[in-house]
Amino acid sequence: MSVHGHRRHHHTAGGINLTGLIDVTFQLIIFFVLAGTFAAAERMDLTPPTLEGTEHLADLKLPAPLVVQVAPYPPERIAEADILRGAASIWRVGAAELPPGDTAGLLAALRRAREAFAARAGDGAALEVEVRADRSILYSQVEPVLACVAQAGFERVHYVAMGSEVH
């Protein structure tokens, strides 16, 4: 015995009991080995279907959609007369320009475009219409355009709200 009362300390590696850590690591290794084995056993060999008649798909010419634009007034005009905010300044169907509210002219232009497309592409093809409008335009200004598109007999219609002025 020593006079000073020192006790002996037994130090393990770093002073930490590693038994639990080794057990958990071993369990994780076993889990992932078994999970990988079961996943490989459940994997089925699939044969993807073959598509016939798609050799010349890149050569297929799809018609571009007919674009109908509902354009707002320029910012300068809105600054002069605030009442123009949210109003449409012009309707464009392809290259034709119509004043807003001219639903008869719009309907006639849409029907002409549909007939020209049918003469070119045949009766079975469907022409798509894309109605583009600025986000600042009120729905009441766009609704007559949508009504004319439906009245003209178009079945595939897309509506695009542009972030800024439609050119």
Coordinates of N, CA and C in Angstrom, one line a residue:
M1 N 0.8 -1.2 0.0 CA 0.0 0.0 0.0 C 0.9 1.2 0.0
S2 N 0.3 2.2 -0.7 CA 1.0 3.4 -0.7 C 0.5 4.4 0.3
V3 N 1.2 5.3 0.7 CA 0.8 6.2 1.7 C -0.1 7.2 1.1
H4 N 0.0 7.5 -0.1 CA -0.8 8.6 -0.7 C -2.2 8.1 -1.1
G5 N -2.5 6.9 -1.1 CA -3.9 6.3 -1.5 C -4.2 6.4 -2.9
H6 N -3.2 6.2 -3.8 CA -3.5 6.1 -5.2 C -4.1 4.8 -5.6
R7 N -5.1 4.9 -6.4 CA -5.7 3.6 -6.9 C -5.3 3.4 -8.4
R8 N -5.3 2.2 -8.7 CA -4.9 1.8 -10.1 C -6.1 2.0 -11.0
H9 N -5.9 2.7 -12.2 CA -6.9 2.9 -13.2 C -6.6 2.0 -14.4
H10 N -7.6 1.3 -14.9 CA -7.3 0.5 -16.1 C -8.0 1.2 -17.2
H11 N -7.2 1.6 -18.2 CA -7.7 2.4 -19.3 C -7.8 1.5 -20.5
T12 N -9.0 1.6 -21.2 CA -9.2 0.9 -22.4 C -8.8 1.8 -23.6
A13 N -9.1 1.4 -24.8 CA -8.7 2.2 -25.9 C -9.5 3.5 -25.9
G14 N -8.8 4.6 -25.6 CA -9.4 5.9 -25.6 C -10.4 6.1 -24.5
G15 N -10.6 5.2 -23.6 CA -11.5 5.3 -22.5 C -12.9 5.1 -22.8
I16 N -13.3 4.5 -24.0 CA -14.6 4.4 -24.4 C -14.9 2.9 -24.6
N17 N -16.1 2.4 -24.2 CA -16.5 1.0 -24.4 C -17.0 0.9 -25.9
L18 N -16.3 0.2 -26.7 CA -16.7 0.1 -28.1 C -17.6 -1.1 -28.5
T19 N -17.9 -1.9 -27.5 CA -18.7 -3.1 -27.8 C -20.0 -2.8 -28.4
G20 N -20.8 -1.8 -27.9 CA -22.1 -1.5 -28.5 C -22.0 -0.9 -29.9
L21 N -20.9 -0.1 -30.2 CA -20.7 0.4 -31.5 C -20.4 -0.7 -32.5
I22 N -19.6 -1.6 -32.1 CA -19.2 -2.8 -33.0 C -20.5 -3.6 -33.3
D23 N -21.3 -3.8 -32.3 CA -22.6 -4.6 -32.5 C -23.5 -3.9 -33.5
V24 N -23.7 -2.6 -33.3 CA -24.6 -1.9 -34.3 C -24.0 -1.9 -35.7
T25 N -22.7 -1.7 -35.8 CA -22.1 -1.7 -37.1 C -22.2 -3.1 -37.8
F26 N -22.1 -4.2 -37.0 CA -22.2 -5.5 -37.5 C -23.7 -5.7 -38.0
Q27 N -24.6 -5.3 -37.2 CA -26.1 -5.4 -37.5 C -26.4 -4.7 -38.9
L28 N -25.8 -3.5 -39.0 CA -26.1 -2.7 -40.3 C -25.5 -3.4 -41.5
I29 N -24.3 -4.0 -41.3 CA -23.7 -4.7 -42.4 C -24.5 -5.9 -42.8
I30 N -25.0 -6.7 -41.9 CA -25.9 -7.8 -42.1 C -27.2 -7.4 -42.8
F31 N -27.8 -6.3 -42.3 CA -29.0 -5.8 -42.9 C -28.8 -5.4 -44.4
F32 N -27.8 -4.7 -44.7 CA -27.6 -4.2 -46.1 C -27.2 -5.4 -47.0
V33 N -26.5 -6.4 -46.5 CA -26.2 -7.5 -47.3 C -27.5 -8.3 -47.7
L34 N -28.3 -8.5 -46.6 CA -29.6 -9.3 -46.9 C -30.5 -8.5 -47.8
A35 N -30.6 -7.1 -47.5 CA -31.5 -6.3 -48.3 C -31.1 -6.3 -49.8
G36 N -29.8 -6.2 -50.0 CA -29.3 -6.3 -51.4 C -29.6 -7.6 -52.1
T37 N -29.5 -8.7 -51.3 CA -29.7 -10.0 -51.9 C -31.2 -10.2 -52.2
F38 N -32.1 -9.7 -51.3 CA -33.5 -9.9 -51.6 C -33.9 -9.0 -52.8
A39 N -33.4 -7.8 -52.9 CA -33.7 -6.9 -54.0 C -33.3 -7.4 -55.3
A40 N -32.1 -8.1 -55.3 CA -31.6 -8.7 -56.6 C -32.5 -9.9 -57.0
A41 N -33.0 -10.6 -56.0 CA -33.8 -11.8 -56.3 C -35.2 -11.4 -56.8
E42 N -35.7 -10.2 -56.3 CA -37.0 -9.7 -56.8 C -37.0 -9.0 -58.1
R43 N -35.9 -8.6 -58.5 CA -35.7 -7.8 -59.8 C -36.1 -8.7 -61.0
M44 N -37.0 -8.2 -61.8 CA -37.5 -9.0 -62.9 C -36.8 -8.4 -64.2
D45 N -36.5 -9.3 -65.1 CA -36.1 -8.8 -66.4 C -37.3 -8.4 -67.3
L46 N -37.3 -7.2 -67.6 CA -38.4 -6.7 -68.4 C -37.9 -6.4 -69.9
T47 N -38.8 -6.7 -70.8 CA -38.5 -6.4 -72.2 C -39.4 -5.3 -72.6
P48 N -38.8 -4.1 -72.9 CA -39.6 -3.0 -73.3 C -40.3 -3.3 -74.6
P49 N -41.5 -2.7 -74.8 CA -42.2 -3.0 -76.1 C -41.5 -2.2 -77.2
T50 N -41.7 -2.8 -78.4 CA -41.1 -2.1 -79.6 C -42.2 -1.3 -80.2
L51 N -41.8 -0.1 -80.6 CA -42.8 0.8 -81.3 C -42.6 0.6 -82.8
E52 N -43.6 0.3 -83.5 CA -43.5 0.2 -84.9 C -44.0 1.5 -85.6
G53 N -43.4 1.8 -86.7 CA -43.8 3.0 -87.4 C -43.2 4.3 -86.9
T54 N -42.2 4.2 -86.1 CA -41.6 5.4 -85.6 C -40.2 5.7 -86.1
E55 N -39.9 5.0 -87.2 CA -38.6 5.2 -87.8 C -38.4 6.6 -88.3
H56 N -39.5 7.2 -88.8 CA -39.4 8.5 -89.5 C -40.1 9.5 -88.6
L57 N -40.1 9.4 -87.3 CA -40.8 10.3 -86.4 C -40.3 11.7 -86.5
A58 N -39.0 11.8 -86.7 CA -38.3 13.1 -86.8 C -38.8 13.9 -88.0
D59 N -39.2 13.1 -89.1 CA -39.6 13.8 -90.3 C -41.1 14.2 -90.3
L60 N -41.8 13.8 -89.2 CA -43.2 14.2 -89.1 C -43.3 15.7 -88.9
K61 N -44.1 16.3 -89.7 CA -44.3 17.8 -89.6 C -45.6 18.0 -88.8
L62 N -45.5 18.4 -87.6 CA -46.7 18.8 -86.9 C -47.0 20.2 -87.1
P63 N -48.3 20.6 -87.2 CA -48.6 22.0 -87.5 C -48.4 22.8 -86.3
A64 N -47.9 24.0 -86.5 CA -47.7 25.0 -85.4 C -49.1 25.5 -85.0
P65 N -49.3 25.8 -83.7 CA -50.6 26.2 -83.3 C -50.9 27.6 -83.9
L66 N -52.2 27.8 -84.1 CA -52.7 29.1 -84.5 C -52.6 30.0 -83.2
V67 N -51.9 31.1 -83.3 CA -51.8 32.0 -82.2 C -52.7 33.2 -82.2
V68 N -53.5 33.3 -81.2 CA -54.4 34.5 -81.0 C -53.8 35.3 -79.9
Q69 N -53.4 36.5 -80.1 CA -52.8 37.4 -79.1 C -53.8 38.5 -78.6
V70 N -53.9 38.7 -77.3 CA -54.7 39.7 -76.8 C -53.6 40.7 -76.2
A71 N -53.3 41.7 -76.9 CA -52.2 42.6 -76.6 C -52.7 43.8 -75.7
P72 N -51.9 44.2 -74.7 CA -52.3 45.3 -73.9 C -51.9 46.6 -74.5
Y73 N -52.3 47.7 -74.0 CA -51.8 49.0 -74.4 C -50.4 49.2 -73.9
P74 N -49.6 50.0 -74.7 CA -48.2 50.2 -74.2 C -48.2 51.0 -72.9
P75 N -47.1 50.8 -72.1 CA -47.1 51.5 -70.8 C -47.2 53.0 -70.9
E76 N -46.7 53.6 -72.0 CA -46.9 55.1 -72.1 C -48.3 55.5 -72.2
R77 N -49.1 54.7 -72.9 CA -50.6 55.1 -73.1 C -51.3 54.9 -71.7
I78 N -50.9 53.8 -71.0 CA -51.5 53.6 -69.7 C -51.2 54.7 -68.7
A79 N -49.9 55.2 -68.8 CA -49.5 56.3 -68.0 C -50.3 57.6 -68.3
E80 N -50.7 57.8 -69.5 CA -51.5 59.0 -69.9 C -53.0 58.8 -69.5
A81 N -53.5 57.6 -69.6 CA -54.9 57.4 -69.3 C -55.0 56.1 -68.5
D82 N -55.2 56.2 -67.2 CA -55.2 55.0 -66.3 C -56.3 54.1 -66.6
I83 N -57.4 54.6 -67.3 CA -58.5 53.7 -67.6 C -58.2 52.6 -68.5
L84 N -57.1 52.8 -69.2 CA -56.7 51.7 -70.2 C -56.0 50.5 -69.5
R85 N -55.7 50.7 -68.2 CA -55.0 49.6 -67.5 C -55.9 48.4 -67.5
G86 N -55.4 47.2 -67.9 CA -56.2 46.0 -67.9 C -57.0 45.8 -69.2
A87 N -57.0 46.8 -70.1 CA -57.8 46.7 -71.3 C -56.9 46.2 -72.4
A88 N -57.5 45.5 -73.4 CA -56.8 45.0 -74.6 C -56.7 46.1 -75.6
S89 N -55.6 46.3 -76.3 CA -55.5 47.3 -77.3 C -55.8 46.7 -78.7
I90 N -55.5 45.4 -78.8 CA -55.6 44.8 -80.2 C -55.7 43.3 -80.0
W91 N -56.5 42.7 -80.9 CA -56.5 41.2 -81.0 C -55.7 40.9 -82.3
R92 N -54.9 39.9 -82.2 CA -54.1 39.4 -83.4 C -54.4 38.0 -83.6
V93 N -54.8 37.6 -84.8 CA -55.0 36.2 -85.2 C -54.0 36.0 -86.4
G94 N -52.9 35.3 -86.1 CA -51.9 35.2 -87.1 C -51.3 36.5 -87.4
A95 N -51.5 37.0 -88.7 CA -51.0 38.3 -89.1 C -52.1 39.3 -89.1
A96 N -53.4 38.9 -88.9 CA -54.5 39.8 -89.0 C -54.6 40.5 -87.6
E97 N -54.9 41.8 -87.6 CA -55.1 42.6 -86.4 C -56.5 43.1 -86.4
L98 N -57.2 42.9 -85.3 CA -58.6 43.3 -85.1 C -58.7 44.2 -83.9
P99 N -59.7 45.1 -83.9 CA -59.9 45.9 -82.7 C -60.6 45.1 -81.6
P100 N -60.3 45.3 -80.4 CA -61.0 44.5 -79.3 C -62.5 44.7 -79.4
G101 N -63.3 43.7 -79.2 CA -64.7 43.8 -79.3 C -65.3 43.4 -80.7
D102 N -64.4 43.2 -81.7 CA -64.9 42.8 -83.0 C -65.0 41.3 -83.0
T103 N -66.0 40.8 -82.4 CA -66.1 39.3 -82.3 C -66.5 38.7 -83.6
A104 N -67.3 39.5 -84.4 CA -67.6 38.9 -85.8 C -66.4 38.8 -86.6
G105 N -65.5 39.8 -86.6 CA -64.3 39.8 -87.4 C -63.3 38.7 -86.9
L106 N -63.3 38.5 -85.5 CA -62.4 37.5 -84.9 C -63.0 36.1 -85.3
L107 N -64.3 35.9 -85.2 CA -64.8 34.6 -85.6 C -64.6 34.3 -87.1
A108 N -64.7 35.3 -87.9 CA -64.5 35.1 -89.4 C -63.0 34.7 -89.6
A109 N -62.1 35.4 -88.9 CA -60.6 35.1 -89.1 C -60.3 33.7 -88.6
L110 N -60.9 33.3 -87.5 CA -60.7 32.0 -86.9 C -61.2 30.9 -87.9
R111 N -62.4 31.1 -88.4 CA -63.0 30.1 -89.4 C -62.1 30.1 -90.7
R112 N -61.6 31.2 -91.1 CA -60.8 31.2 -92.3 C -59.5 30.4 -92.1
A113 N -58.9 30.6 -90.9 CA -57.7 29.9 -90.5 C -58.0 28.4 -90.4
R114 N -59.1 28.0 -89.9 CA -59.5 26.6 -89.7 C -59.7 26.0 -91.1
E115 N -60.4 26.6 -92.0 CA -60.6 26.1 -93.3 C -59.3 26.0 -94.1
A116 N -58.4 26.9 -94.0 CA -57.1 26.9 -94.7 C -56.3 25.7 -94.2
F117 N -56.4 25.5 -92.9 CA -55.6 24.3 -92.3 C -56.2 23.0 -92.7
A118 N -57.6 22.9 -92.7 CA -58.2 21.7 -93.2 C -57.9 21.4 -94.6
A119 N -57.8 22.4 -95.5 CA -57.5 22.2 -96.9 C -56.1 21.7 -97.1
R120 N -55.2 22.2 -96.2 CA -53.8 21.8 -96.3 C -53.5 20.4 -95.6
A121 N -54.1 20.2 -94.5 CA -53.8 19.0 -93.7 C -54.8 17.9 -93.8
G122 N -55.9 18.1 -94.3 CA -57.0 17.1 -94.3 C -57.9 17.2 -93.2
D123 N -59.0 16.5 -93.2 CA -60.1 16.6 -92.2 C -59.7 16.0 -90.9
G124 N -58.9 15.0 -90.9 CA -58.6 14.3 -89.6 C -57.7 15.0 -88.7
A125 N -56.9 16.0 -89.2 CA -55.9 16.7 -88.3 C -56.7 17.8 -87.5
A126 N -56.2 18.0 -86.3 CA -56.8 19.0 -85.4 C -55.8 20.1 -85.2
L127 N -56.3 21.3 -85.5 CA -55.5 22.5 -85.4 C -55.6 23.0 -83.9
E128 N -54.4 23.3 -83.3 CA -54.4 23.8 -82.0 C -54.4 25.3 -82.0
V129 N -55.1 25.9 -81.0 CA -55.1 27.3 -80.9 C -54.5 27.7 -79.6
E130 N -53.6 28.7 -79.6 CA -52.9 29.2 -78.4 C -53.3 30.6 -78.2
V131 N -54.1 30.9 -77.2 CA -54.5 32.2 -76.8 C -53.5 32.8 -75.9
R132 N -52.8 33.9 -76.3 CA -51.8 34.5 -75.5 C -52.3 35.9 -75.0
A133 N -52.2 36.1 -73.7 CA -52.6 37.4 -73.2 C -51.6 37.8 -72.1
D134 N -51.4 39.1 -72.0 CA -50.6 39.7 -70.9 C -51.3 39.5 -69.6
R135 N -50.5 39.3 -68.5 CA -51.1 39.1 -67.2 C -51.9 40.3 -66.7
S136 N -51.6 41.4 -67.2 CA -52.3 42.6 -66.7 C -53.7 42.8 -67.3
I137 N -54.0 42.1 -68.4 CA -55.3 42.2 -69.0 C -56.3 41.5 -68.2
L138 N -57.5 42.2 -68.1 CA -58.6 41.7 -67.3 C -59.2 40.5 -68.1
Y139 N -59.8 39.6 -67.3 CA -60.4 38.4 -67.9 C -61.6 38.8 -68.8
S140 N -62.3 39.9 -68.4 CA -63.4 40.3 -69.3 C -62.9 40.7 -70.7
Q141 N -61.7 41.0 -70.8 CA -61.1 41.4 -72.2 C -60.7 40.1 -73.0
V142 N -60.5 39.0 -72.2 CA -60.0 37.8 -72.9 C -61.2 36.9 -73.1
E143 N -62.2 36.9 -72.3 CA -63.4 36.0 -72.4 C -64.0 36.0 -73.8
P144 N -64.2 37.2 -74.5 CA -64.8 37.1 -75.8 C -63.9 36.4 -76.8
V145 N -62.6 36.4 -76.6 CA -61.7 35.7 -77.5 C -61.9 34.2 -77.3
L146 N -62.0 33.8 -76.1 CA -62.1 32.4 -75.8 C -63.5 31.9 -76.3
A147 N -64.5 32.7 -76.2 CA -65.9 32.3 -76.6 C -65.8 32.2 -78.2
C148 N -65.1 33.1 -78.9 CA -65.1 33.0 -80.3 C -64.3 31.7 -80.8
V149 N -63.2 31.4 -80.0 CA -62.4 30.2 -80.3 C -63.3 29.0 -80.2
A150 N -64.1 28.9 -79.1 CA -65.0 27.8 -78.9 C -66.1 27.8 -80.0
Q151 N -66.6 28.9 -80.3 CA -67.7 29.0 -81.4 C -67.2 28.6 -82.7
A152 N -65.9 28.9 -83.0 CA -65.3 28.5 -84.3 C -65.1 27.0 -84.4
G153 N -65.3 26.3 -83.3 CA -65.2 24.8 -83.3 C -63.8 24.2 -83.0
F154 N -62.9 25.0 -82.4 CA -61.6 24.5 -82.1 C -61.7 23.6 -80.8
E155 N -61.1 22.5 -80.8 CA -61.2 21.6 -79.7 C -59.9 21.6 -78.8
R156 N -58.8 22.0 -79.4 CA -57.5 22.0 -78.6 C -57.1 23.4 -78.5
V157 N -57.3 23.9 -77.3 CA -57.0 25.3 -77.0 C -56.1 25.4 -75.8
H158 N -55.1 26.2 -75.9 CA -54.1 26.5 -74.8 C -54.2 27.9 -74.5
Y159 N -54.2 28.2 -73.2 CA -54.2 29.6 -72.7 C -52.9 29.9 -72.1
V160 N -52.2 31.0 -72.5 CA -50.9 31.4 -72.0 C -51.0 32.8 -71.5
A161 N -50.7 33.0 -70.2 CA -50.6 34.3 -69.6 C -49.2 34.7 -69.6
M162 N -48.9 35.7 -70.4 CA -47.5 36.2 -70.6 C -47.2 37.1 -69.4
G163 N -45.9 37.1 -69.0 CA -45.5 38.0 -67.9 C -45.3 39.4 -68.2
S164 N -45.1 39.7 -69.5 CA -45.0 41.1 -69.9 C -45.7 41.3 -71.2
E165 N -45.5 42.4 -71.8 CA -46.3 42.8 -73.0 C -46.2 41.7 -74.1
V166 N -47.3 41.4 -74.7 CA -47.3 40.5 -75.9 C -46.9 41.3 -77.1
H167 N -45.9 40.9 -77.9 CA -45.5 41.6 -79.1 C -46.1 40.9 -80.3

